[in-house]
XYZ file of C-alpha atoms in Angstrom:
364
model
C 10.190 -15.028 -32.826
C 6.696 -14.601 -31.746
C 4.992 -11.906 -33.820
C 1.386 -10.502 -33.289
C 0.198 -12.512 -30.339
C -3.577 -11.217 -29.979
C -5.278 -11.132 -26.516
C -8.527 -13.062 -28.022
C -10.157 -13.676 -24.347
C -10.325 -12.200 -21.082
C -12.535 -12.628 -17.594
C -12.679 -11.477 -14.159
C -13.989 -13.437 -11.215
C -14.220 -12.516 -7.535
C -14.075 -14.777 -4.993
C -14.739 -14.592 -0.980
C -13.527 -16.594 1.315
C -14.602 -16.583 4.979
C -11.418 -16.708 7.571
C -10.603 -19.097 10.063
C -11.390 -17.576 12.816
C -12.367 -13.767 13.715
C -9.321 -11.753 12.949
C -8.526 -8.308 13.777
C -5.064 -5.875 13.678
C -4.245 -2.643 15.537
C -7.101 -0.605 13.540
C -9.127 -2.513 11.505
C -11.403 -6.232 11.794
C -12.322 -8.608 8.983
C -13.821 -11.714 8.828
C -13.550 -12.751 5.253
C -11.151 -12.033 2.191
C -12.235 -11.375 -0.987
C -9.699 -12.106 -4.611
C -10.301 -10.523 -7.513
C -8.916 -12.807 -9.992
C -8.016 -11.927 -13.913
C -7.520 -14.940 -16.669
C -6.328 -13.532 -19.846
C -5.678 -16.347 -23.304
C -3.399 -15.093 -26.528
C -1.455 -17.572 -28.462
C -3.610 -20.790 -26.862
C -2.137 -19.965 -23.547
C -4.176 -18.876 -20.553
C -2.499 -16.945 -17.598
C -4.123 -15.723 -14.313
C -3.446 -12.603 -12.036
C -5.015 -11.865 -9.135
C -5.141 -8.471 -6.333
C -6.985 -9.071 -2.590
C -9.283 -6.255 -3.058
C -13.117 -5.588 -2.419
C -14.994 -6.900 -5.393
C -16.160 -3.285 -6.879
C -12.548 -3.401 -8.137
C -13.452 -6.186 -10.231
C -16.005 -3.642 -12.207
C -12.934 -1.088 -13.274
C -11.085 -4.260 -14.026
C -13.393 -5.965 -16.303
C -13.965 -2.311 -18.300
C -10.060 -2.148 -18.965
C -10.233 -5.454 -19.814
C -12.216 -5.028 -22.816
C -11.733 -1.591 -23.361
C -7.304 -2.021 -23.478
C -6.675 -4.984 -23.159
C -8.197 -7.056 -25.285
C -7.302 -7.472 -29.035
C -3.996 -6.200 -28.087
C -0.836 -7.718 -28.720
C 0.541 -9.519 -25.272
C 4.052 -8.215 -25.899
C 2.912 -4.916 -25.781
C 2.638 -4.900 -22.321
C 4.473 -1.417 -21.502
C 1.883 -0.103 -24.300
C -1.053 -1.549 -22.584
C -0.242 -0.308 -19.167
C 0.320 3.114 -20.244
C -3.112 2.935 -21.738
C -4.770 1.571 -18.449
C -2.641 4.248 -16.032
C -4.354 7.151 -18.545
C -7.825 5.388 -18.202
C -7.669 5.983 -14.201
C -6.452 9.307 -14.606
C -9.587 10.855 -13.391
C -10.343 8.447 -11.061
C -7.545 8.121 -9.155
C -4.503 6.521 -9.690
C -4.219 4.890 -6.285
C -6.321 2.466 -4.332
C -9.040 0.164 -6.414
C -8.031 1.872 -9.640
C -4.070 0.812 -9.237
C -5.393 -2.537 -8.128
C -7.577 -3.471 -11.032
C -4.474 -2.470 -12.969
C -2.227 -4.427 -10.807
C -4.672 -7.829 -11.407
C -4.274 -7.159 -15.241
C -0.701 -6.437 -14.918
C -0.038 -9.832 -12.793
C -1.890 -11.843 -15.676
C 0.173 -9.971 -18.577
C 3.347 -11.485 -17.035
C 2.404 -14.491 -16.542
C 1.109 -15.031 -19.879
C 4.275 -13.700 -21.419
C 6.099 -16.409 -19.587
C 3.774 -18.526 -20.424
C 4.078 -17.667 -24.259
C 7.828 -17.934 -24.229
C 7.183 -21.539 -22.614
C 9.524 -19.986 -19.348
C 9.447 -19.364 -15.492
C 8.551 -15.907 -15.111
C 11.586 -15.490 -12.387
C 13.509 -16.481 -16.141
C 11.851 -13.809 -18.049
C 12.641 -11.325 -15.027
C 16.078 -12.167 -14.403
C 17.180 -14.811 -11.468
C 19.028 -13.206 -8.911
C 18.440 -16.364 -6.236
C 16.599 -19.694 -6.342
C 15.031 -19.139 -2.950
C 13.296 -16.396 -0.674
C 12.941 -16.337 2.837
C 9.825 -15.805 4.099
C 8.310 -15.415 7.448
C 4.683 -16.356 8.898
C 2.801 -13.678 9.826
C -0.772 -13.857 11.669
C -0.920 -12.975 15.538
C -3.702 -11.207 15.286
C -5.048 -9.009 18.038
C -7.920 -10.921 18.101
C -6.302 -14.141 18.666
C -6.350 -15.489 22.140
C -2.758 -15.998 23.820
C -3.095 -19.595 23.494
C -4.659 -19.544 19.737
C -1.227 -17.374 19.482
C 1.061 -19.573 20.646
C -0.268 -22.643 18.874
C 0.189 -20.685 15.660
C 3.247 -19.394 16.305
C 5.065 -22.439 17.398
C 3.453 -24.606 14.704
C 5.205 -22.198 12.271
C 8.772 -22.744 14.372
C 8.011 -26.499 14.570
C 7.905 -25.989 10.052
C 10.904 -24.477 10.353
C 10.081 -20.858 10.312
C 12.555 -18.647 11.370
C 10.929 -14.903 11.449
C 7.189 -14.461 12.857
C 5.105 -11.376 12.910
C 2.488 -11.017 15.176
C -0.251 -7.747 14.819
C -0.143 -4.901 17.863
C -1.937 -1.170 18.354
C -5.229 -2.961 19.394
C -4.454 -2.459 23.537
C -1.089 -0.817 23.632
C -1.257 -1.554 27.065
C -1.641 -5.464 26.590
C 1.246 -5.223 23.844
C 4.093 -6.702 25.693
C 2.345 -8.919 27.448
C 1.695 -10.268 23.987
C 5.112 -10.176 22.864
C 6.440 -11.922 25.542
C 4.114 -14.893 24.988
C 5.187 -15.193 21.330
C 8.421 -14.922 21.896
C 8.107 -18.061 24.428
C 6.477 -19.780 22.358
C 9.057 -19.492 19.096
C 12.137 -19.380 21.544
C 15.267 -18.067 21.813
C 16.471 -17.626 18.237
C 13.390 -17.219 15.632
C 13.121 -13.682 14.889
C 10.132 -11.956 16.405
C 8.667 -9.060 14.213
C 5.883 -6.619 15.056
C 3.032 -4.885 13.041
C 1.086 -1.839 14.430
C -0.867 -1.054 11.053
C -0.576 2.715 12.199
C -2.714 2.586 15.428
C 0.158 3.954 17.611
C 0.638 7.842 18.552
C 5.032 8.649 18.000
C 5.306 8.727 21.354
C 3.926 5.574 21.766
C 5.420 3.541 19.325
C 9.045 5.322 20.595
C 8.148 3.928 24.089
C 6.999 0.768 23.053
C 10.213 -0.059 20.635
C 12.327 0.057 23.909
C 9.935 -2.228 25.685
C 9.837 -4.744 22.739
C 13.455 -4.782 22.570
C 13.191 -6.436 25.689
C 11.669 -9.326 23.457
C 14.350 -8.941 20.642
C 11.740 -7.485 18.015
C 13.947 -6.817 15.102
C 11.106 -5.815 12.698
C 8.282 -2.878 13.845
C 5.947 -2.633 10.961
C 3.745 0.610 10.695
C 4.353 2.203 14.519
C 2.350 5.147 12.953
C 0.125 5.528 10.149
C 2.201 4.948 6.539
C 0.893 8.569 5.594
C 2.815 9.551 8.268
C 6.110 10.015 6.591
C 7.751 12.528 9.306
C 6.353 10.969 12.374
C 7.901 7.328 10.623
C 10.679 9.294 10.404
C 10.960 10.017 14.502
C 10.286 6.862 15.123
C 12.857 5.372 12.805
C 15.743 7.956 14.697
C 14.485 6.935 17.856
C 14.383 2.846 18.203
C 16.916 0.791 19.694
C 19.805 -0.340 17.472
C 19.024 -3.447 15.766
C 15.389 -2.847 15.250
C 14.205 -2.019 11.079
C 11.112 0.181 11.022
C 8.908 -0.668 7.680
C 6.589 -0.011 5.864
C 4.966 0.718 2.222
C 1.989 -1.430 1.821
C 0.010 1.046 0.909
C 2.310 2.301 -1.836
C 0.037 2.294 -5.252
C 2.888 4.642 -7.251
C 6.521 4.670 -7.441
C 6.255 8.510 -6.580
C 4.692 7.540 -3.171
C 7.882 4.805 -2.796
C 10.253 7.799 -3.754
C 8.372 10.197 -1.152
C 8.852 7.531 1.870
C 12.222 6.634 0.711
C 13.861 10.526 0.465
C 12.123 11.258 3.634
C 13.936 8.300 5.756
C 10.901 7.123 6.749
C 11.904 3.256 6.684
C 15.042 1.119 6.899
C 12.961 -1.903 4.872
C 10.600 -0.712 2.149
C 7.544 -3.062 1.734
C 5.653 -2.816 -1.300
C 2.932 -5.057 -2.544
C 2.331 -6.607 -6.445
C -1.196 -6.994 -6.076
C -1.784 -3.105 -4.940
C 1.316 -1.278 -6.619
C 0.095 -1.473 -9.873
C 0.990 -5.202 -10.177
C 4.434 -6.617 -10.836
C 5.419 -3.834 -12.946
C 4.936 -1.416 -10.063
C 6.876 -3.480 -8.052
C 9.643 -3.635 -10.373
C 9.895 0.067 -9.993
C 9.957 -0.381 -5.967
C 13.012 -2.685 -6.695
C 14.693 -0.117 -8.703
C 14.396 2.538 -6.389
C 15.452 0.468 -3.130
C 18.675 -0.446 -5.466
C 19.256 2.993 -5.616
C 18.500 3.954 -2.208
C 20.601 1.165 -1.118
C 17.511 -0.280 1.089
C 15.676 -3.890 1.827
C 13.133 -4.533 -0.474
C 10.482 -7.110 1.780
C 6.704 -8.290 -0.104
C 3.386 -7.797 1.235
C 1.056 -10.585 1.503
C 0.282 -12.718 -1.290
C 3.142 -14.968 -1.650
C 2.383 -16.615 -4.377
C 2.261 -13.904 -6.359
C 5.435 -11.980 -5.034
C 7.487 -15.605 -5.484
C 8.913 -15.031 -8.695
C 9.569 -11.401 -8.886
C 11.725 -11.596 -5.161
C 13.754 -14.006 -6.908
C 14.376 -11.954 -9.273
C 14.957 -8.450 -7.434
C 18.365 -7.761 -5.764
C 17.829 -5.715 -2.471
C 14.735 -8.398 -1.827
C 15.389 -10.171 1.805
C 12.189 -12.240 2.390
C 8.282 -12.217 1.670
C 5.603 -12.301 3.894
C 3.576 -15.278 4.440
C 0.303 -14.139 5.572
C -1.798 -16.525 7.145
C -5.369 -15.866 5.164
C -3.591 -15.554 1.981
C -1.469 -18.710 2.096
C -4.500 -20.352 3.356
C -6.493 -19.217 0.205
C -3.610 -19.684 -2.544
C -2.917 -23.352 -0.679
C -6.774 -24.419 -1.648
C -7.069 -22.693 -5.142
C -3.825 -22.932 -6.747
C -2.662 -26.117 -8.340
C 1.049 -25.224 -7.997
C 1.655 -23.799 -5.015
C 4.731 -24.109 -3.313
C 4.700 -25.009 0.403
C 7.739 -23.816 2.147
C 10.978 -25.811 2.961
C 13.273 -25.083 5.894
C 11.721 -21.178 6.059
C 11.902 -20.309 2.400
C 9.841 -20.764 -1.097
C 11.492 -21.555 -4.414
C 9.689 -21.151 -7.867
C 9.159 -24.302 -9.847
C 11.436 -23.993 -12.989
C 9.536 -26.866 -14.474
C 5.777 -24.538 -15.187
C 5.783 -21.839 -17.063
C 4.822 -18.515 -15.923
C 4.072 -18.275 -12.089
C 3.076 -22.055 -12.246
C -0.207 -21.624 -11.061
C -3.235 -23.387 -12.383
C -7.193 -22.339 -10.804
C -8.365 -25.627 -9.306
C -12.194 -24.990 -11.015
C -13.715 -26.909 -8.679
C -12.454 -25.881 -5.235
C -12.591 -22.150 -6.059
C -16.065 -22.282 -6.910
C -17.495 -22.923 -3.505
C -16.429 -19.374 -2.849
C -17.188 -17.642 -6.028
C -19.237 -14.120 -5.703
């Protein structure tokens, strides 16, 4: 048994990497994203963690680092987050303060894995070998033919749920829908993200008009904060269609909130913003005992092992930029098969190895 295991080293690094092409969702345009990455060494294993964030988080994150983190022991983990959650207590305990945490809290997993020489969906607990996942991009900014090329090159991989962004020109909406649903066909599942830019009424309206589609998935009709108006809009959409959301969860008091108001039928939460995989953990627990879909945010690579390890977990986003970015700076990464990922038994921890070199070009 492994006794004393000393975090000797620690670092933070940011990293920005311009997009593909301008990109833009119901509120809100970007044109680059930005990882805040955490490497952490006890026992003469290294680990990584990582949050998409804006780079002052890396600031908070490097003064945890060395002021509770380091010259700990790594299996104190529950110890060491307590310490970090009191740290932020007059900061904030959402936002870039729960996502500094969450980059630490990644890395401490991983390097327990690591240190026990095991997959971290082993250290967990392995409910499944695979997770569904489904592509999501569409963005408002995105021509209708830039749409459909991404859309059916995801179907043509063998992707069978898509999610496309909305809220930009309700009025334009459908016409969008329609032309992603042509271009997956018949029997992909089409899914739908407003990131909060619709009024209730509108979302209500538009639910019945992209049922027309077969949208099984409306993400965000109104703002997250929003817990009664999620509510109406939840009561009010055609049978058959799951209202989510949770992305923006940083506490499992927030998840409890959204979850005893009704506000969802799938609760998303999001390792890299919750307060790492710890927080998500806790989202697990309390879908379990709500009885409700669990579904990750963004960042698959990170979300891989922990959704194979969750019960009420049904599938993981696959977000375009982030796939893109984990793809070029992860030795490791696991492309998908037949619509679902699968952790690599064979590496320890997550599995995932910095390629130096590539990641570089983009480091802040």
């Amino acid at each position: 048994m492994m006794q004393d295991v000393k975090l000797t080293h620690g670092s933070v690094s940011v990293y920005t990497v311009p997009t593909d092409a301008p990109e833009a969702d119901g509120t809100f345009s970007w044109d680059s994203t930005t990882m805040v990455l955490v490497r952490l060494e006890a026992g003469g294993k290294r680990a990584l963690g990582y949050t998409y964030a804006d780079s002052s988080t890396a600031q908070l994150a490097t003064t945890l680092l060395h002021q509770f983190v380091l010259g700990q022991d790594a299996f104190d983990h529950g110890a060491i987050l307590q310490s970090m959650w009191r740290a932020v207590r007059n900061l904030g305990g959402t936002g870039i303060a729960m996502m500094a945490i969450a980059a630490i809290d990644n890395a401490l997993w991983d390097l327990r894995a690591r240190l026990l020489d095991i997959p971290l969906v082993c250290l967990i607990g392995k409910v499944r070998d695979s997770i569904p996942i489904y592509g999501s991009g569409g963005f408002t900014s995105y021509t209708d033919e830039q749409l459909t090329i991404q859309f059916g090159n995801w179907a043509q991989q063998g992707f069978t749920m898509m999610k496309m962004k909305v809220g930009a020109d309700p009025g334009r909406d459908p016409h969008r829908v329609s032309t992603a649903r042509h271009a997956i066909g018949d029997t992909a599942k089409l899914f739908v993200d407003a990131n909060g830019a619709y009024t209730v009424a509108q979302a209500i309206r538009l639910a019945k008009v992209f049922s027309e589609e077969i949208v099984e998935w409306f993400e965000e009709p109104v703002s997250s904060d929003n817990l009664i108006g999620l509510n109406q809009v939840r009561s009010h959409v055609p049978v058959g269609m799951d209202v989510a959301a949770g992305e923006y969860g940083y506490t499992a008091w927030y998840f409890r909130q959204m979850l005893d108001a009704q506000a969802v039928t799938v609760l998303q939460a999001d390792a890299t913003r919750c307060g790492g995989i710890s927080g998500f953990l806790d989202a697990a627990s309390l879908c379990w005992a709500h009885n409700v879909p669990l579904s990750s945010h963004c960042g698959p690579s990170m979300h891989l092992h922990v959704c194979c390890a969750v019960p009420r977990a049904i599938h993981m986003e696959f977000f375009h930029d982030h796939a893109r970015i984990e793809r070029m700076f992860f030795d490791g990464f696991r492309e998908p098969v037949a619509g679902a990922m699968s952790p690599d038994l064979s590496r320890p921890g997550m599995g995932l190895e910095l390629k130096e070199r590539d990641a570089a070009a983009y480091l802040v």
